[in-house]
CSV table of C-alpha atoms in Angstrom, one decimal:
chain,number,residue,atom,x,y,z
A,1,UNK,CA,5.6,32.8,186.0
A,2,UNK,CA,3.8,35.6,184.5
A,3,UNK,CA,6.5,38.0,185.6
A,4,UNK,CA,9.3,35.6,184.3
A,5,UNK,CA,7.3,35.8,180.6
A,6,UNK,CA,6.9,39.5,180.9
A,7,UNK,CA,10.8,40.0,181.5
A,8,UNK,CA,11.6,37.6,178.7
A,9,UNK,CA,9.1,39.2,176.0
A,10,UNK,CA,10.4,42.5,177.3
A,11,UNK,CA,14.3,41.4,176.5
A,12,UNK,CA,13.5,39.8,174.0
A,13,UNK,CA,11.7,43.1,172.2
A,14,UNK,CA,15.0,44.9,173.2
A,15,UNK,CA,17.0,42.6,171.6
A,16,UNK,CA,15.0,42.9,168.5
A,17,UNK,CA,14.9,46.4,169.0
A,18,UNK,CA,18.4,46.7,169.0
A,19,UNK,CA,18.5,44.6,165.9
A,20,UNK,CA,16.7,46.9,163.7
A,21,UNK,CA,17.4,50.2,164.8
A,22,UNK,CA,20.4,52.4,165.6
A,23,UNK,CA,21.6,53.7,168.7
A,24,UNK,CA,23.0,57.2,168.3
A,25,UNK,CA,24.6,60.0,170.4
A,26,UNK,CA,23.2,63.6,169.3
A,27,UNK,CA,25.3,66.9,170.1
A,28,UNK,CA,23.1,69.2,169.4
A,29,UNK,CA,24.4,72.3,169.2
A,30,UNK,CA,23.6,76.0,168.8
A,31,UNK,CA,25.1,76.3,165.5
A,32,UNK,CA,26.0,72.6,164.2
A,33,UNK,CA,24.3,69.2,165.0
A,34,UNK,CA,26.5,66.2,164.9
A,35,UNK,CA,25.2,62.6,165.3
A,36,UNK,CA,27.2,59.6,166.2
A,37,UNK,CA,26.4,56.3,165.5
A,38,UNK,CA,27.4,53.0,167.8
A,39,UNK,CA,29.9,51.5,165.9
A,40,UNK,CA,30.3,54.0,163.0
A,41,UNK,CA,31.3,56.9,164.4
A,42,UNK,CA,30.6,60.5,163.6
A,43,UNK,CA,27.8,59.9,160.5
A,44,UNK,CA,26.1,63.4,160.2
A,45,UNK,CA,27.6,67.3,160.8
A,46,UNK,CA,25.2,70.0,159.4
A,47,UNK,CA,24.6,73.2,161.0
A,48,UNK,CA,21.5,73.8,163.3
A,49,UNK,CA,19.2,75.9,160.4
A,50,UNK,CA,16.1,75.5,159.1
A,51,UNK,CA,14.2,77.3,156.8
A,52,UNK,CA,10.8,77.6,157.3
A,53,UNK,CA,7.7,80.0,155.9
A,54,UNK,CA,7.7,83.4,157.4
A,55,UNK,CA,5.1,83.2,160.4
A,56,UNK,CA,4.5,79.5,160.3
A,57,UNK,CA,6.9,76.4,161.6
A,58,UNK,CA,6.0,75.1,157.9
A,59,UNK,CA,9.9,74.0,156.5
A,60,UNK,CA,10.0,74.2,153.2
A,61,UNK,CA,10.8,71.8,150.2
A,62,UNK,CA,9.0,69.3,152.0
A,63,UNK,CA,10.9,69.1,154.9
A,64,UNK,CA,14.3,69.3,153.3
A,65,UNK,CA,15.0,72.3,154.1
A,66,UNK,CA,17.5,72.1,156.9
A,67,UNK,CA,21.1,71.6,157.5
A,68,UNK,CA,23.6,72.8,154.5
A,69,UNK,CA,20.7,73.4,152.7
A,70,UNK,CA,19.0,76.2,154.9
A,71,UNK,CA,22.2,77.6,155.9
A,72,UNK,CA,22.9,78.7,152.8
A,73,UNK,CA,20.1,80.5,152.9
A,74,UNK,CA,21.1,82.9,156.1
A,75,UNK,CA,21.0,86.3,155.3
A,76,UNK,CA,19.7,85.9,151.9
A,77,UNK,CA,16.1,85.2,152.3
A,78,UNK,CA,13.2,86.9,150.4
A,79,UNK,CA,10.5,88.2,152.7
A,80,UNK,CA,8.4,85.2,152.5
A,81,UNK,CA,10.8,82.9,154.0
A,82,UNK,CA,12.7,83.0,157.0
A,83,UNK,CA,15.9,80.9,157.9
A,84,UNK,CA,16.7,80.1,161.3
A,85,UNK,CA,18.4,79.0,164.1
A,86,UNK,CA,16.1,77.3,166.9
A,87,UNK,CA,18.7,76.5,169.7
A,88,UNK,CA,20.1,79.8,171.2
A,89,UNK,CA,22.6,79.8,174.1
A,90,UNK,CA,22.7,76.2,173.7
A,91,UNK,CA,18.4,75.4,174.8
A,92,UNK,CA,15.9,75.4,172.5
A,93,UNK,CA,14.0,78.7,171.7
A,94,UNK,CA,12.0,77.3,169.0
A,95,UNK,CA,10.0,74.1,170.4
A,96,UNK,CA,8.5,73.4,166.8
A,97,UNK,CA,11.1,74.2,164.2
A,98,UNK,CA,13.6,72.3,166.5
A,99,UNK,CA,11.0,69.0,166.6
A,100,UNK,CA,11.1,69.2,162.6
A,101,UNK,CA,15.2,69.5,163.0
A,102,UNK,CA,15.7,66.7,164.9
A,103,UNK,CA,13.1,64.2,163.2
A,104,UNK,CA,14.8,65.2,159.6
A,105,UNK,CA,18.2,64.6,161.5
A,106,UNK,CA,17.2,61.3,163.1
A,107,UNK,CA,15.2,59.6,159.8
A,108,UNK,CA,18.2,61.1,157.9
A,109,UNK,CA,20.5,58.5,160.2
A,110,UNK,CA,18.2,56.2,161.2
A,111,UNK,CA,16.9,55.2,157.8
A,112,UNK,CA,13.0,56.0,156.1
A,113,UNK,CA,12.7,52.3,155.2
A,114,UNK,CA,15.3,49.8,156.6
A,115,UNK,CA,15.0,50.2,160.4
A,116,UNK,CA,11.6,49.0,162.3
A,117,UNK,CA,12.0,50.5,165.2
A,118,UNK,CA,13.4,54.2,166.6
A,119,UNK,CA,17.0,54.7,168.1
A,120,UNK,CA,17.9,55.1,171.4
A,121,UNK,CA,19.4,58.9,171.3
A,122,UNK,CA,21.9,60.3,174.0
A,123,UNK,CA,21.9,64.0,173.6
A,124,UNK,CA,24.3,66.5,175.1
A,125,UNK,CA,22.4,69.5,177.3
A,126,UNK,CA,24.4,72.5,178.8
A,127,UNK,CA,24.9,71.5,182.7
A,128,UNK,CA,23.7,74.9,183.4
A,129,UNK,CA,20.1,74.1,181.5
A,130,UNK,CA,16.4,74.4,183.7
A,131,UNK,CA,14.3,71.3,184.4
A,132,UNK,CA,11.8,73.2,182.0
A,133,UNK,CA,14.5,73.2,179.1
A,134,UNK,CA,15.4,69.5,179.7
A,135,UNK,CA,11.9,68.7,179.4
A,136,UNK,CA,11.6,70.5,176.0
A,137,UNK,CA,14.9,68.6,174.6
A,138,UNK,CA,13.5,65.1,175.4
A,139,UNK,CA,9.8,65.7,174.2
A,140,UNK,CA,11.1,67.0,171.0
A,141,UNK,CA,13.6,64.3,170.3
A,142,UNK,CA,10.9,61.8,171.5
A,143,UNK,CA,8.2,63.6,168.8
A,144,UNK,CA,11.1,63.2,166.4
A,145,UNK,CA,11.2,59.2,166.7
A,146,UNK,CA,13.3,58.6,169.1
A,147,UNK,CA,12.4,55.3,170.9
A,148,UNK,CA,14.5,56.4,173.9
A,149,UNK,CA,16.1,59.2,175.4
A,150,UNK,CA,18.3,60.1,177.3
A,151,UNK,CA,20.5,63.0,178.3
A,152,UNK,CA,24.2,63.9,179.5
A,153,UNK,CA,25.6,66.9,180.4
A,154,UNK,CA,28.0,68.1,177.9
A,155,UNK,CA,31.0,68.7,179.9
A,156,UNK,CA,30.9,65.2,180.7
A,157,UNK,CA,30.4,64.1,177.0
A,158,UNK,CA,33.3,66.7,175.8
A,159,UNK,CA,35.5,65.1,178.7
A,160,UNK,CA,34.7,61.6,177.8
A,161,UNK,CA,34.7,62.0,173.9
A,162,UNK,CA,38.4,63.6,174.5
A,163,UNK,CA,39.6,60.9,176.2
A,164,UNK,CA,39.6,61.9,179.6
A,165,UNK,CA,40.0,59.6,182.6
A,166,UNK,CA,36.7,60.6,184.1
A,167,UNK,CA,36.2,57.1,185.8
A,168,UNK,CA,39.6,57.5,187.7
A,169,UNK,CA,40.0,59.1,191.0
A,170,UNK,CA,42.1,61.8,190.0
A,171,UNK,CA,41.0,65.4,188.3
A,172,UNK,CA,40.0,66.3,185.1
A,173,UNK,CA,39.4,69.6,183.9
A,174,UNK,CA,37.5,70.6,180.7
A,175,UNK,CA,36.7,73.8,178.7
A,176,UNK,CA,33.9,72.9,176.3
A,177,UNK,CA,33.4,76.0,174.1
A,178,UNK,CA,30.5,75.5,171.6
A,179,UNK,CA,28.3,77.9,169.3
A,180,UNK,CA,26.0,79.0,172.6
A,181,UNK,CA,27.8,78.1,175.8
A,182,UNK,CA,31.0,77.6,177.2
A,183,UNK,CA,30.8,74.6,179.6
A,184,UNK,CA,33.7,74.7,182.3
A,185,UNK,CA,34.5,71.6,184.9
A,186,UNK,CA,36.4,69.7,186.6
A,187,UNK,CA,35.5,65.8,187.0
A,188,UNK,CA,36.5,63.3,189.0
A,189,UNK,CA,35.2,59.7,189.7
A,190,UNK,CA,33.0,59.7,186.9
A,191,UNK,CA,30.9,63.0,188.5
A,192,UNK,CA,31.2,66.7,187.8
A,193,UNK,CA,32.8,68.5,190.9
A,194,UNK,CA,32.9,72.0,190.1
A,195,UNK,CA,31.4,72.9,186.8
A,196,UNK,CA,30.1,76.3,185.4
A,197,UNK,CA,27.8,77.3,182.2
A,198,UNK,CA,28.4,80.4,180.8
A,199,UNK,CA,26.3,82.0,178.2
A,200,UNK,CA,29.7,83.1,176.0
A,201,UNK,CA,30.6,81.3,173.1
A,202,UNK,CA,31.6,81.3,169.3
A,203,UNK,CA,28.3,83.2,168.8
A,204,UNK,CA,29.7,85.9,171.0
A,205,UNK,CA,33.3,85.8,169.0
A,206,UNK,CA,31.1,86.5,165.9
A,207,UNK,CA,29.1,89.3,167.5
A,208,UNK,CA,31.9,91.0,168.9
A,209,UNK,CA,33.6,90.8,165.2
A,210,UNK,CA,30.4,92.6,163.5
A,211,UNK,CA,30.4,95.0,166.3
A,212,UNK,CA,34.1,95.9,165.6
A,213,UNK,CA,33.4,96.3,161.5
A,214,UNK,CA,30.5,98.3,162.6
A,215,UNK,CA,31.9,100.7,165.1
A,216,UNK,CA,35.7,101.1,163.9
A,217,UNK,CA,35.2,100.6,159.9
A,218,UNK,CA,31.4,101.5,159.5
A,219,UNK,CA,30.8,98.7,157.4
A,220,UNK,CA,27.9,96.1,158.1
A,221,UNK,CA,28.7,92.5,157.5
A,222,UNK,CA,26.6,89.3,158.2
A,223,UNK,CA,27.2,86.4,160.7
A,224,UNK,CA,28.6,84.4,158.1
A,225,UNK,CA,30.9,86.5,157.1
A,226,UNK,CA,31.8,87.6,160.6
A,227,UNK,CA,32.5,83.8,160.8
A,228,UNK,CA,34.1,83.3,158.2
A,229,UNK,CA,36.8,86.4,159.3
A,230,UNK,CA,37.3,84.3,162.8
A,231,UNK,CA,38.0,81.2,161.0
A,232,UNK,CA,40.3,82.7,158.5
A,233,UNK,CA,42.7,85.2,160.6
A,234,UNK,CA,41.1,85.7,164.6
A,235,UNK,CA,43.2,84.8,167.5
A,236,UNK,CA,43.4,84.9,170.7
A,237,UNK,CA,47.0,85.7,171.3
A,238,UNK,CA,49.9,86.6,168.7
A,239,UNK,CA,50.8,83.4,167.3
A,240,UNK,CA,52.7,84.1,164.5
A,241,UNK,CA,52.7,86.5,161.7
A,242,UNK,CA,50.2,88.7,161.4
A,243,UNK,CA,47.6,88.1,159.0
A,244,UNK,CA,45.0,90.0,156.8
A,245,UNK,CA,41.9,89.6,154.7
A,246,UNK,CA,39.6,91.5,152.2
A,247,UNK,CA,36.5,91.7,153.7
A,248,UNK,CA,32.7,92.8,151.9
A,249,UNK,CA,29.9,94.4,153.1
A,250,UNK,CA,27.5,97.3,153.2
A,251,UNK,CA,28.7,101.1,154.0
A,252,UNK,CA,26.5,102.4,156.9
A,253,UNK,CA,26.6,105.9,155.7
A,254,UNK,CA,26.1,105.5,151.5
A,255,UNK,CA,24.3,102.2,151.9
A,256,UNK,CA,26.6,100.6,149.1
A,257,UNK,CA,28.7,97.6,149.2
A,258,UNK,CA,32.2,98.1,149.8
A,259,UNK,CA,35.6,96.3,150.2
A,260,UNK,CA,37.9,96.7,153.1
A,261,UNK,CA,41.3,95.2,154.0
A,262,UNK,CA,41.5,93.7,158.1
A,263,UNK,CA,44.2,92.7,160.2
A,264,UNK,CA,44.4,90.0,162.9
A,265,UNK,CA,45.3,92.3,165.3
A,266,UNK,CA,42.5,94.3,165.1
A,267,UNK,CA,40.8,91.3,165.4
A,268,UNK,CA,42.2,90.1,167.9
A,269,UNK,CA,41.8,93.2,170.1
A,270,UNK,CA,37.9,93.1,169.0
A,271,UNK,CA,37.9,88.9,170.3
A,272,UNK,CA,39.5,90.1,173.6
A,273,UNK,CA,36.3,90.9,175.7
A,274,UNK,CA,34.6,87.6,175.1
A,275,UNK,CA,37.9,85.5,175.4
A,276,UNK,CA,38.7,86.9,178.7
A,277,UNK,CA,35.0,86.6,180.3
A,278,UNK,CA,35.4,82.6,179.3
A,279,UNK,CA,39.3,83.0,180.6
A,280,UNK,CA,37.8,84.6,184.2
A,281,UNK,CA,35.3,81.6,184.4
A,282,UNK,CA,37.9,78.8,184.4
A,283,UNK,CA,40.1,80.8,186.9
A,284,UNK,CA,36.3,80.9,188.9
A,285,UNK,CA,36.1,77.1,188.6
A,286,UNK,CA,39.2,76.3,190.0
A,287,UNK,CA,39.3,79.0,192.5
A,288,UNK,CA,36.7,76.5,193.9
A,289,UNK,CA,38.2,73.1,193.9
A,290,UNK,CA,38.9,71.5,196.6
A,291,UNK,CA,42.9,71.5,197.3
A,292,UNK,CA,43.0,68.0,196.6
A,293,UNK,CA,41.7,68.4,192.7
A,294,UNK,CA,43.4,71.0,192.3
A,295,UNK,CA,46.7,69.5,193.3
A,296,UNK,CA,46.3,67.1,190.4
A,297,UNK,CA,45.5,69.5,187.7
A,298,UNK,CA,48.8,71.0,188.4
A,299,UNK,CA,50.3,67.7,186.4
A,300,UNK,CA,46.4,66.9,184.6
A,301,UNK,CA,46.3,70.3,183.4
A,302,UNK,CA,43.2,71.7,181.2
A,303,UNK,CA,41.7,70.2,178.0
A,304,UNK,CA,39.9,72.6,175.3
A,305,UNK,CA,37.2,71.3,173.4
A,306,UNK,CA,34.6,72.3,171.0
A,307,UNK,CA,34.7,74.9,167.9
A,308,UNK,CA,35.9,77.7,169.9
A,309,UNK,CA,38.9,75.1,170.5
A,310,UNK,CA,40.5,76.0,166.7
A,311,UNK,CA,41.0,79.9,167.7
A,312,UNK,CA,44.6,80.1,167.4
A,313,UNK,CA,46.4,81.0,170.4
A,314,UNK,CA,43.0,80.5,172.9
A,315,UNK,CA,45.5,77.8,174.9
A,316,UNK,CA,48.1,80.4,175.5
A,317,UNK,CA,45.5,82.8,177.0
A,318,UNK,CA,44.3,80.0,179.7
A,319,UNK,CA,48.1,79.2,180.4
A,320,UNK,CA,48.5,82.7,181.5
A,321,UNK,CA,45.4,83.3,183.4
A,322,UNK,CA,45.8,80.1,185.5
A,323,UNK,CA,49.9,79.0,185.0
A,324,UNK,CA,48.7,75.0,184.1
A,325,UNK,CA,49.6,73.4,180.7
A,326,UNK,CA,46.6,73.4,178.5
A,327,UNK,CA,46.1,71.5,175.6
A,328,UNK,CA,43.3,71.0,172.0
A,329,UNK,CA,41.6,68.2,172.2
A,330,UNK,CA,41.8,65.6,169.2
A,331,UNK,CA,39.1,66.5,167.0
A,332,UNK,CA,37.9,69.2,169.2
A,333,UNK,CA,34.5,69.8,167.0
A,334,UNK,CA,33.2,66.1,167.9
A,335,UNK,CA,34.4,65.5,171.0
A,336,UNK,CA,31.1,66.2,172.4
A,337,UNK,CA,29.2,63.9,170.0
A,338,UNK,CA,31.9,60.9,170.3
A,339,UNK,CA,31.1,61.2,173.9
A,340,UNK,CA,27.3,60.8,173.9
A,341,UNK,CA,28.1,57.3,171.5
A,342,UNK,CA,30.5,56.1,174.6
A,343,UNK,CA,27.9,57.0,176.9
A,344,UNK,CA,25.8,54.6,175.2
A,345,UNK,CA,27.9,51.7,174.3
A,346,UNK,CA,28.6,52.0,178.4
A,347,UNK,CA,25.2,52.5,179.2
A,348,UNK,CA,25.2,50.6,181.9
A,349,UNK,CA,28.2,51.2,183.3
A,350,UNK,CA,27.5,55.1,183.1
A,351,UNK,CA,23.7,54.8,184.6
A,352,UNK,CA,25.5,53.4,188.1
A,353,UNK,CA,28.5,56.1,188.4
A,354,UNK,CA,27.2,59.1,186.4
A,355,UNK,CA,23.5,59.4,188.1
A,356,UNK,CA,24.2,63.1,189.2
A,357,UNK,CA,25.5,64.3,186.1
A,358,UNK,CA,23.4,62.6,183.7
A,359,UNK,CA,19.6,61.9,183.7
A,360,UNK,CA,17.1,59.3,181.5
A,361,UNK,CA,14.1,61.7,181.6
């Protein structure tokens, strides 16, 4: 009898908590953090950057120097302030700052006064993450105010968000190119059959451009300038008329500001190495696939998600490397976030079918 009352009480508490809290999926990315709320879609998309007092974990502006406000400070801070990115290669590199950043985003979405209970949160993590790194993500979210935390692997979340038939008995292949990692996976029957987590992604594209500018033109540029070059004229394969743009930086010899003109062709050459590494990883995953799964992919092809999917011509590179049809997912930047939200909406289904690929710690 007492047990029955306990179950009823637990159900009532869970019902009330859902009524007075919000459920959210979080794509905790190296470059950007996206939050998707059940029934509302993407409600937050901000850079994963925090401004702190140098040598401490104290966030500036009473904990408000997070996201866009902090990214504007990158490369421009005085000696007493550091604008830091607390995630590296898709995993937490600074636990305390990540906790502060997550807390800021969760409070911003959950509301400071209108919600009684903390939210249930699903967070996407790289498939190659270690148990220690996984525990760090879980504890950061819990300390930041989450009532309950679920972890799901990024390629699975990306595939769900891209609308691939992950639960059906057919192979779906997803290549999720984020800021810190590229997640490549073949999924069938709601499980990851083959996968590889490669720590080469969007940040490496930016670094390759910055190194090219230094080596070829003797010009030092910051990471925001490198990213802007990638977005404006970057490409992985020829896609049309070549483009040009002016780039400003500091001359390595004179130390003075200088402006030069660069072409999309030379930027494409600078990007060839990191793009080639990702293409090689895609081929490796295909080579490990079982024959029946490989046969399915002849018809189903490859889907690219993540910010890297926006690099012009990257689908052509993967097609040339594999011979398969390659398509870019709709709204590739938000695929993982949408997938985490969908996971939470269908938690009972996915907890049963994705037990080996998603962990509720």
